[in-house]
Amino acid sequence: MSSSGDDFIDPEKSKYRLTREESPYTLGKHRSNAMELIEKQPVIEVEGHMAVCDGGGGAMGHPLEYIKVGHMHGAVKKCIYCGLKYKQKAGGH
């Protein structure tokens, strides 16, 4: 018995393995311009030291992400799930 785990791979499904090849699609392999759209969103300014992001989509959002923006000297921080950008308001406490 092989310890690599390849003995249990269905040959029909093996064609769906991840590859590092460049996508032939202009919008990427998922054919989405989501990253382009998220970059067009304005930076959200928050009061205080912590931003809380839920993706803004209600049931279609993502788990709560607490983003530390305090003591970042106005630097922009992105949500790891959706890419929305946050920063502390000038003079925020």
Short mmCIF file of C-alpha atoms in Angstrom, two decimals, residues 46 49-53 65-70 77-80 84 86:
data_model
loop_
_atom_site.label_atom_id
_atom_site.label_comp_id
_atom_site.label_asym_id
_atom_site.label_seq_id
_atom_site.Cartn_x
_atom_site.Cartn_y
_atom_site.Cartn_z
CA VAL A 46 -13.51 54.26 11.39
CA HIS A 49 -8.73 51.48 17.08
CA MET A 50 -10.69 48.56 15.63
CA ALA A 51 -12.72 48.05 12.45
CA VAL A 52 -15.16 45.16 12.23
CA CYS A 53 -15.93 43.75 8.79
CA GLU A 65 -13.02 40.07 10.94
CA TYR A 66 -11.59 42.43 13.56
CA ILE A 67 -9.04 44.71 11.93
CA LYS A 68 -6.66 46.75 14.07
CA VAL A 69 -6.36 50.20 12.55
CA GLY A 70 -5.24 52.15 15.63
CA LYS A 77 -5.57 47.74 6.28
CA LYS A 78 -7.55 45.24 4.18
CA CYS A 79 -10.04 42.64 5.30
CA ILE A 80 -8.55 39.19 4.69
CA LEU A 84 -12.50 46.05 1.84
CA TYR A 86 -10.16 50.43 6.43
#
